XYZ file of C-alpha atoms in Angstrom:
366
model
C -58.497 -41.030 -208.000
C -55.131 -41.361 -209.812
C -54.474 -37.606 -209.681
C -54.976 -37.671 -205.899
C -52.369 -40.366 -205.415
C -49.843 -38.508 -207.536
C -50.454 -35.342 -205.552
C -49.697 -37.150 -202.260
C -46.457 -38.544 -203.632
C -45.317 -35.113 -204.781
C -46.045 -33.604 -201.363
C -43.999 -36.263 -199.560
C -40.892 -35.896 -201.698
C -39.338 -33.053 -199.630
C -39.367 -35.249 -196.489
C -37.725 -38.167 -198.255
C -35.017 -35.986 -199.619
C -33.725 -35.113 -196.135
C -30.816 -37.263 -194.929
C -30.783 -38.680 -191.356
C -28.167 -37.399 -188.930
C -24.902 -39.300 -189.217
C -23.343 -38.248 -185.930
C -24.015 -40.381 -182.836
C -24.210 -37.309 -180.666
C -27.355 -36.140 -182.481
C -28.957 -39.516 -181.864
C -28.410 -39.282 -178.107
C -29.648 -35.714 -178.147
C -32.784 -36.877 -179.911
C -33.214 -39.676 -177.373
C -32.999 -37.234 -174.532
C -35.504 -35.053 -176.254
C -37.930 -37.950 -176.690
C -37.617 -38.893 -173.020
C -38.116 -35.337 -171.942
C -41.191 -35.037 -174.141
C -42.627 -38.311 -172.806
C -42.169 -37.336 -169.168
C -43.023 -33.700 -169.591
C -46.044 -32.230 -167.935
C -49.184 -31.923 -170.141
C -49.138 -28.220 -169.447
C -46.003 -26.747 -170.984
C -44.434 -23.522 -169.866
C -44.554 -22.269 -173.457
C -47.857 -21.951 -175.191
C -46.294 -22.695 -178.567
C -46.945 -26.253 -179.716
C -44.569 -27.990 -182.128
C -45.811 -28.230 -185.645
C -46.833 -31.467 -187.172
C -43.991 -31.173 -189.614
C -41.399 -31.067 -186.809
C -42.913 -34.089 -185.107
C -42.855 -35.957 -188.380
C -39.192 -35.167 -188.866
C -38.220 -36.300 -185.355
C -40.124 -39.548 -185.723
C -38.435 -40.278 -189.018
C -35.049 -39.594 -187.435
C -35.720 -42.042 -184.603
C -36.992 -44.801 -186.816
C -34.126 -44.447 -189.245
C -31.520 -45.146 -186.538
C -31.046 -48.918 -186.327
C -28.839 -48.745 -183.149
C -31.502 -47.011 -181.069
C -33.742 -49.029 -178.695
C -36.126 -48.090 -175.939
C -34.348 -50.426 -173.469
C -31.007 -48.607 -173.977
C -32.632 -45.245 -173.489
C -34.326 -46.092 -170.240
C -31.275 -47.954 -168.969
C -29.257 -44.765 -169.296
C -31.708 -43.021 -167.020
C -31.444 -45.745 -164.317
C -34.963 -47.218 -164.409
C -36.820 -49.979 -166.211
C -39.123 -49.580 -169.140
C -42.110 -50.922 -167.275
C -41.645 -48.363 -164.512
C -41.253 -45.527 -166.966
C -44.229 -46.363 -169.152
C -46.552 -47.581 -166.380
C -49.700 -45.554 -166.103
C -51.046 -47.297 -162.980
C -51.285 -45.071 -159.887
C -48.605 -45.699 -157.244
C -50.072 -46.574 -153.873
C -48.466 -44.687 -150.992
C -46.629 -46.706 -148.328
C -48.427 -47.351 -145.063
C -47.645 -44.641 -142.582
C -45.953 -45.638 -139.314
C -47.984 -44.486 -136.342
C -45.833 -43.348 -133.437
C -47.389 -43.720 -130.001
C -47.137 -40.758 -127.646
C -45.123 -42.854 -125.191
C -42.421 -43.404 -127.848
C -42.005 -39.733 -128.648
C -39.047 -37.912 -127.139
C -39.861 -35.251 -124.562
C -40.322 -31.701 -125.702
C -37.838 -29.011 -124.879
C -40.231 -27.421 -122.397
C -41.209 -30.774 -120.851
C -39.319 -31.783 -117.701
C -37.821 -35.244 -117.743
C -38.500 -37.291 -114.595
C -35.518 -38.601 -112.692
C -35.146 -42.332 -113.144
C -33.161 -44.350 -110.627
C -31.554 -47.439 -112.020
C -30.841 -50.400 -109.737
C -28.794 -53.431 -110.586
C -30.744 -56.662 -110.222
C -28.910 -59.895 -109.647
C -30.342 -62.434 -112.036
C -30.478 -66.076 -111.031
C -29.032 -68.389 -113.585
C -31.614 -70.824 -114.887
C -30.990 -74.492 -114.282
C -32.549 -77.351 -116.235
C -32.250 -80.583 -114.260
C -33.859 -82.702 -116.960
C -31.289 -81.495 -119.466
C -28.443 -82.525 -117.189
C -29.986 -85.932 -116.568
C -30.556 -86.558 -120.268
C -26.841 -86.129 -120.977
C -25.954 -89.163 -118.864
C -29.065 -90.861 -117.433
C -27.205 -93.892 -116.030
C -25.084 -92.011 -113.506
C -25.753 -89.731 -110.587
C -25.264 -86.140 -111.659
C -23.439 -83.790 -109.307
C -23.410 -80.272 -110.683
C -23.331 -76.838 -109.041
C -26.793 -75.342 -108.673
C -27.518 -71.600 -108.453
C -29.745 -72.186 -105.387
C -27.017 -74.001 -103.443
C -26.096 -70.724 -101.755
C -29.616 -70.594 -100.283
C -29.300 -74.041 -98.695
C -30.420 -76.387 -101.490
C -29.017 -79.846 -100.708
C -30.512 -82.133 -103.331
C -33.341 -82.613 -105.818
C -35.331 -85.825 -105.869
C -36.390 -87.700 -108.992
C -39.827 -86.085 -108.606
C -38.200 -82.611 -108.814
C -38.721 -81.942 -105.106
C -36.195 -79.387 -103.834
C -34.758 -80.248 -100.424
C -33.132 -77.396 -98.511
C -30.889 -77.549 -95.498
C -32.771 -76.308 -92.457
C -30.930 -75.452 -89.284
C -32.557 -76.708 -86.097
C -33.284 -74.330 -83.264
C -30.809 -74.432 -80.354
C -31.326 -76.991 -77.573
C -31.810 -74.979 -74.395
C -34.068 -77.250 -72.313
C -35.385 -80.822 -72.133
C -38.276 -82.636 -70.480
C -38.679 -86.362 -69.777
C -41.917 -88.270 -69.181
C -41.179 -91.614 -67.500
C -43.458 -94.486 -66.481
C -42.173 -97.117 -64.034
C -43.472 -99.670 -61.571
C -43.492 -99.003 -57.842
C -43.174 -101.869 -55.374
C -41.123 -101.221 -52.242
C -39.273 -104.146 -50.724
C -40.825 -104.058 -47.197
C -42.858 -102.122 -44.717
C -41.218 -102.508 -41.295
C -43.411 -104.087 -38.556
C -44.329 -102.171 -35.450
C -41.359 -102.259 -33.100
C -43.693 -102.237 -30.069
C -44.910 -105.711 -31.007
C -41.884 -107.953 -31.487
C -44.097 -110.888 -32.378
C -45.718 -109.025 -35.260
C -44.798 -110.298 -38.666
C -42.928 -108.115 -41.117
C -45.468 -106.747 -43.591
C -44.549 -106.211 -47.217
C -46.026 -103.601 -49.505
C -47.619 -106.098 -51.845
C -49.510 -107.668 -48.918
C -51.475 -104.443 -48.467
C -51.528 -102.660 -51.815
C -51.900 -103.777 -55.373
C -49.242 -103.228 -57.989
C -49.130 -99.605 -59.022
C -47.586 -97.355 -61.646
C -45.504 -94.269 -60.951
C -45.484 -91.408 -63.445
C -42.734 -88.800 -63.239
C -41.858 -85.727 -65.244
C -38.636 -83.764 -65.052
C -37.261 -80.516 -66.376
C -33.634 -80.313 -67.468
C -31.153 -77.487 -67.996
C -28.099 -78.363 -70.092
C -24.952 -77.127 -68.327
C -22.188 -77.892 -70.816
C -21.108 -80.338 -73.491
C -17.648 -81.411 -74.657
C -15.810 -84.449 -75.967
C -16.859 -86.340 -72.818
C -20.559 -85.852 -73.536
C -23.315 -83.664 -72.139
C -24.090 -82.808 -68.526
C -27.316 -81.255 -67.291
C -29.196 -80.431 -64.108
C -32.746 -81.734 -63.607
C -35.615 -81.602 -61.135
C -38.289 -84.323 -60.951
C -41.785 -84.664 -59.592
C -44.657 -87.077 -60.128
C -47.369 -89.117 -58.469
C -48.322 -92.684 -57.592
C -51.767 -94.014 -56.625
C -52.559 -97.432 -55.013
C -55.487 -99.163 -53.278
C -55.379 -101.958 -50.683
C -56.718 -103.484 -47.476
C -55.298 -103.032 -44.014
C -53.756 -105.772 -41.836
C -53.840 -106.240 -38.119
C -50.660 -105.235 -36.287
C -50.415 -108.260 -34.000
C -50.965 -111.151 -36.360
C -50.832 -109.483 -39.794
C -54.195 -110.796 -40.897
C -56.178 -108.832 -43.494
C -59.015 -106.606 -42.409
C -62.021 -105.428 -44.349
C -60.884 -101.825 -44.132
C -59.953 -100.237 -47.491
C -56.923 -97.976 -47.693
C -55.640 -95.561 -50.323
C -52.013 -94.508 -50.691
C -50.871 -91.466 -52.702
C -47.173 -90.671 -53.101
C -45.364 -87.685 -54.625
C -41.769 -88.495 -55.645
C -39.656 -85.306 -55.725
C -35.931 -85.204 -56.437
C -33.037 -83.124 -57.723
C -30.174 -84.645 -59.656
C -27.704 -84.500 -62.517
C -27.660 -86.406 -65.810
C -24.790 -87.303 -68.120
C -25.304 -88.363 -71.739
C -22.544 -89.878 -73.827
C -23.418 -87.943 -76.973
C -21.186 -86.073 -79.393
C -23.604 -85.361 -82.258
C -27.293 -84.672 -82.756
C -27.341 -87.436 -85.392
C -26.065 -90.091 -82.965
C -28.543 -92.981 -83.010
C -27.898 -94.585 -79.586
C -27.174 -92.401 -76.557
C -26.116 -94.050 -73.256
C -26.825 -92.022 -70.116
C -26.579 -92.119 -66.332
C -28.032 -89.968 -63.570
C -28.203 -89.687 -59.821
C -29.522 -87.485 -57.049
C -31.544 -87.223 -53.851
C -35.107 -86.413 -52.978
C -38.050 -86.668 -50.666
C -41.116 -88.839 -51.289
C -44.269 -87.433 -49.672
C -46.976 -89.892 -48.549
C -50.706 -89.577 -47.875
C -52.665 -92.586 -46.594
C -56.333 -92.501 -45.656
C -59.198 -94.836 -44.795
C -62.032 -94.637 -47.274
C -64.865 -95.148 -44.748
C -63.568 -93.190 -41.763
C -62.035 -90.323 -43.767
C -58.942 -90.639 -41.589
C -55.882 -89.044 -43.252
C -52.269 -89.715 -42.292
C -49.253 -87.884 -43.702
C -45.666 -88.972 -43.902
C -42.565 -88.966 -46.034
C -39.275 -90.596 -46.744
C -35.920 -89.223 -47.796
C -34.386 -91.154 -50.649
C -31.368 -91.306 -52.851
C -31.397 -92.718 -56.352
C -29.189 -93.779 -59.249
C -30.206 -94.740 -62.769
C -28.655 -95.809 -66.033
C -30.111 -96.473 -69.445
C -29.959 -96.253 -73.202
C -31.786 -93.722 -75.364
C -32.773 -94.169 -78.999
C -32.591 -91.002 -81.087
C -35.971 -91.102 -82.839
C -35.364 -87.790 -84.574
C -32.623 -89.378 -86.655
C -35.056 -91.985 -88.001
C -37.381 -89.337 -89.453
C -35.666 -86.015 -89.991
C -38.594 -84.556 -91.918
C -40.983 -85.230 -89.033
C -38.489 -83.666 -86.627
C -38.206 -80.559 -88.818
C -41.989 -80.254 -88.849
C -42.127 -80.488 -85.044
C -39.354 -77.933 -84.724
C -41.241 -75.541 -87.001
C -44.631 -76.066 -85.332
C -43.748 -76.683 -81.664
C -40.054 -75.881 -81.252
C -39.130 -79.510 -80.444
C -35.802 -80.339 -82.117
C -34.922 -83.656 -80.456
C -36.823 -86.777 -79.340
C -35.271 -89.678 -77.396
C -36.868 -92.972 -76.394
C -35.473 -93.994 -72.984
C -35.198 -97.407 -71.366
C -33.593 -97.400 -67.905
C -33.010 -99.266 -64.667
C -33.422 -97.274 -61.434
C -32.431 -97.951 -57.839
C -34.091 -96.005 -55.009
C -32.864 -96.278 -51.438
C -35.153 -95.025 -48.646
C -34.414 -94.091 -45.031
C -36.271 -94.626 -41.731
C -38.970 -94.600 -40.473
C -40.422 -96.006 -43.747
C -38.382 -98.218 -45.936
C -39.439 -97.213 -49.450
C -36.437 -98.776 -51.123
C -37.186 -100.342 -54.476
C -35.707 -101.240 -57.843
C -37.642 -100.592 -61.008
C -37.496 -100.535 -64.803
C -38.929 -97.548 -66.574
C -39.447 -96.238 -70.090
C -40.331 -92.855 -71.482
C -39.584 -90.030 -73.869
C -37.250 -87.057 -73.679
C -38.189 -83.944 -75.673
C -35.448 -81.397 -76.352
C -36.332 -77.838 -77.285
């Protein structure tokens, strides 16, 4: 066994006798060679393999250099040691899939003409944000919808727009009044006959009239319009004897049709005016029909009259503008007045249908 050990020592003496390279350039060359050998492909271009003796000499050169380190070598190449010596397979990055719609058109493919239009964006408006800045005061700020008629926004975020009423081109008035003439003249052929009054024959009755009005003009003095009126009145009573005026058992019915033409003046300068004084006057003809219920005996007559009236109207539309806007939208009515008036009617012969009355009604403007 001792001879074998001595033989191994003798064989290794030539390698120990070689001196390591002293120049620094040879060290770097050896480093490059080691890196190239470590990263080289397993299949070399040359079929000649280095001898074991050469490998042994290179390894002894590397280990004998105290200034050499693996970290310095790999740092010179610009990568870390872990990356260089890692044997784990590198996973490829996930490929980005490009949809056909994102691809540019081909050279042969025709590009469709696209027309671009400028759209006017509406600036957003946050009312709650404005209120939170100063909740104790009323906020007055410009709103992007003000150009479209927005007037105000309630605390419940209800948007109120300004709505223009339709023009006032016509008006109609429905009026209810009492009818009780002062007297019926007695028969002139019987001077001793007593003068008979209307209420001695007929009961109290109600007259209903309706008129249609055309506005003519309006200025700082008010409004002036032309109107025509018609209506009806119905009353029942008992006849009286001509000589002594005593009541008979005969039942009578009187029907009257008041017709007139006149003009009306309203002292109004604005549609928002609450109280509107007015006056009117004109002339007409009241047609009469009287008949006996049992005998079916009809008598016709009439009386020319002149009239004058004055009153005060309450602008109901101003009290509830929302209701008026709804009526204007649904029915075209843009003004409602509540009228209270006093009227004087003067009749001519042969029947004296003169009377004074108080009436009330509504005027609808549209």
